[in-house]
Short mmCIF file of C-alpha atoms in Angstrom, two decimals:
data_model
loop_
_atom_site.label_atom_id
_atom_site.label_comp_id
_atom_site.label_asym_id
_atom_site.label_seq_id
_atom_site.Cartn_x
_atom_site.Cartn_y
_atom_site.Cartn_z
CA UNK A 1360 106.45 154.17 111.13
CA UNK A 1361 110.18 153.51 111.01
CA UNK A 1362 112.06 152.08 108.00
CA UNK A 1363 114.87 149.83 109.22
CA UNK A 1364 117.76 148.92 106.93
CA UNK A 1365 118.31 145.16 106.99
CA UNK A 1366 120.00 142.29 105.22
CA UNK A 1367 117.49 139.68 104.06
CA UNK A 1368 119.31 136.35 103.99
CA UNK A 1369 118.09 133.37 102.00
CA UNK A 1370 119.68 129.93 102.35
CA UNK A 1371 118.74 126.70 100.59
CA UNK A 1372 119.27 123.64 102.81
CA UNK A 1373 118.30 119.95 102.72
CA UNK A 1374 115.29 119.26 105.01
CA UNK A 1375 117.28 116.92 107.28
CA UNK A 1376 119.67 119.77 108.16
CA UNK A 1377 117.12 122.57 108.59
CA UNK A 1378 116.71 122.39 112.38
CA UNK A 1379 120.46 122.14 113.00
CA UNK A 1380 121.11 125.16 110.82
CA UNK A 1381 118.29 127.19 112.40
CA UNK A 1382 119.58 126.40 115.90
CA UNK A 1383 123.14 127.42 114.95
CA UNK A 1384 121.93 130.69 113.43
CA UNK A 1385 119.92 131.55 116.57
CA UNK A 1386 122.99 130.96 118.74
CA UNK A 1387 124.94 133.56 116.74
CA UNK A 1388 122.09 136.06 116.09
CA UNK A 1389 118.86 136.72 118.00
CA UNK A 1390 116.97 137.48 114.75
CA UNK A 1391 114.92 140.02 116.64
CA UNK A 1392 112.10 141.98 115.01
CA UNK A 1393 110.31 144.30 117.43
CA UNK A 1394 109.43 142.24 120.52
CA UNK A 1395 109.95 138.87 118.78
CA UNK A 1396 113.17 136.92 118.38
CA UNK A 1397 114.29 133.90 116.34
CA UNK A 1398 112.10 135.15 113.48
CA UNK A 1399 112.55 132.97 110.37
CA UNK A 1400 110.52 131.74 107.40
CA UNK A 1401 110.79 128.30 105.78
CA UNK A 1402 109.35 127.23 102.43
CA UNK A 1403 109.24 123.50 101.76
CA UNK A 1404 108.79 121.62 98.51
CA UNK A 1405 111.74 122.99 96.57
CA UNK A 1406 114.34 121.16 94.56
CA UNK A 1407 117.98 121.88 93.89
CA UNK A 1408 120.23 120.33 91.32
CA UNK A 1409 123.96 120.31 90.72
CA UNK A 1410 126.76 118.34 89.11
CA UNK A 1411 130.03 118.16 91.03
CA UNK A 1412 133.05 118.77 88.82
CA UNK A 1413 136.68 117.73 89.11
CA UNK A 1414 138.13 118.80 92.47
CA UNK A 1415 134.76 118.84 94.28
CA UNK A 1416 134.25 116.81 97.45
CA UNK A 1417 130.46 116.44 97.37
CA UNK A 1418 128.54 115.46 100.50
CA UNK A 1419 126.14 113.57 98.22
CA UNK A 1420 126.43 112.62 94.59
CA UNK A 1421 129.39 111.71 92.43
CA UNK A 1422 131.80 113.91 90.48
CA UNK A 1423 130.57 114.23 86.91
CA UNK A 1424 126.98 113.12 87.59
CA UNK A 1425 123.98 115.46 87.97
CA UNK A 1426 121.80 115.09 91.05
CA UNK A 1427 118.48 116.62 92.14
CA UNK A 1428 117.46 116.80 95.79
CA UNK A 1429 114.65 118.19 97.90
CA UNK A 1430 115.49 121.55 99.47
CA UNK A 1431 114.01 124.08 101.90
CA UNK A 1432 114.23 127.83 101.44
CA UNK A 1433 115.12 129.45 104.78
CA UNK A 1434 114.85 133.23 105.14
CA UNK A 1435 115.50 135.69 107.95
CA UNK A 1436 116.82 139.21 108.45
CA UNK A 1437 119.43 140.99 110.52
CA UNK A 1438 120.36 144.67 110.88
CA UNK A 1439 122.47 145.91 107.96
CA UNK A 1440 125.86 145.51 109.62
CA UNK A 1441 128.61 143.85 107.51
CA UNK A 1442 130.50 142.54 110.56
CA UNK A 1443 127.38 140.84 111.97
CA UNK A 1444 126.68 139.35 108.55
CA UNK A 1445 130.20 137.98 108.23
CA UNK A 1446 130.09 136.55 111.76
CA UNK A 1447 126.75 134.87 111.04
CA UNK A 1448 127.92 133.27 107.81
CA UNK A 1449 131.34 132.19 109.12
CA UNK A 1450 130.21 130.90 112.53
CA UNK A 1451 126.69 129.58 111.93
CA UNK A 1452 126.02 128.91 108.25
CA UNK A 1453 129.28 127.51 106.91
CA UNK A 1454 130.01 125.15 109.85
CA UNK A 1455 126.43 123.81 110.06
CA UNK A 1456 125.40 123.55 106.40
CA UNK A 1457 126.14 120.15 104.82
CA UNK A 1458 127.24 121.39 101.39
CA UNK A 1459 130.79 122.19 100.41
CA UNK A 1460 129.46 125.41 98.83
CA UNK A 1461 126.21 126.48 100.57
CA UNK A 1462 123.84 128.70 98.60
CA UNK A 1463 123.49 131.93 100.59
CA UNK A 1464 121.89 135.02 99.08
CA UNK A 1465 122.10 138.37 100.87
CA UNK A 1466 119.88 141.26 99.79
CA UNK A 1467 119.79 144.77 101.17
CA UNK A 1468 116.21 145.56 102.07
CA UNK A 1469 113.98 147.78 104.21
CA UNK A 1470 111.72 146.52 107.01
CA UNK A 1471 108.83 148.87 107.86
CA UNK A 1472 108.12 148.86 111.62
CA UNK A 1473 105.12 150.35 113.43
#
């Protein structure tokens, strides 16, 4: 068994934008695990809420009013390489996510491989 150092990336995205975001990510990164590529996990049925404040330019909602929307949790991993991570976020996530401030969590993790 080999223990591979990875970044586990979690992004919350509205369902209508999920496929576009996944396609953009796969153009920038192969998301390869062993002999599989484009490996991702999606969890449906979530909800996100926010209230835009002064200076925000919300895609949906109105400044000063709270809003709750359906969201999908998208997860995938890449090798632990800061330059690849930055490239992925700058060239796939930010341009193809509808929110002004996308929620992107990056965790350092270990992937056990046979």
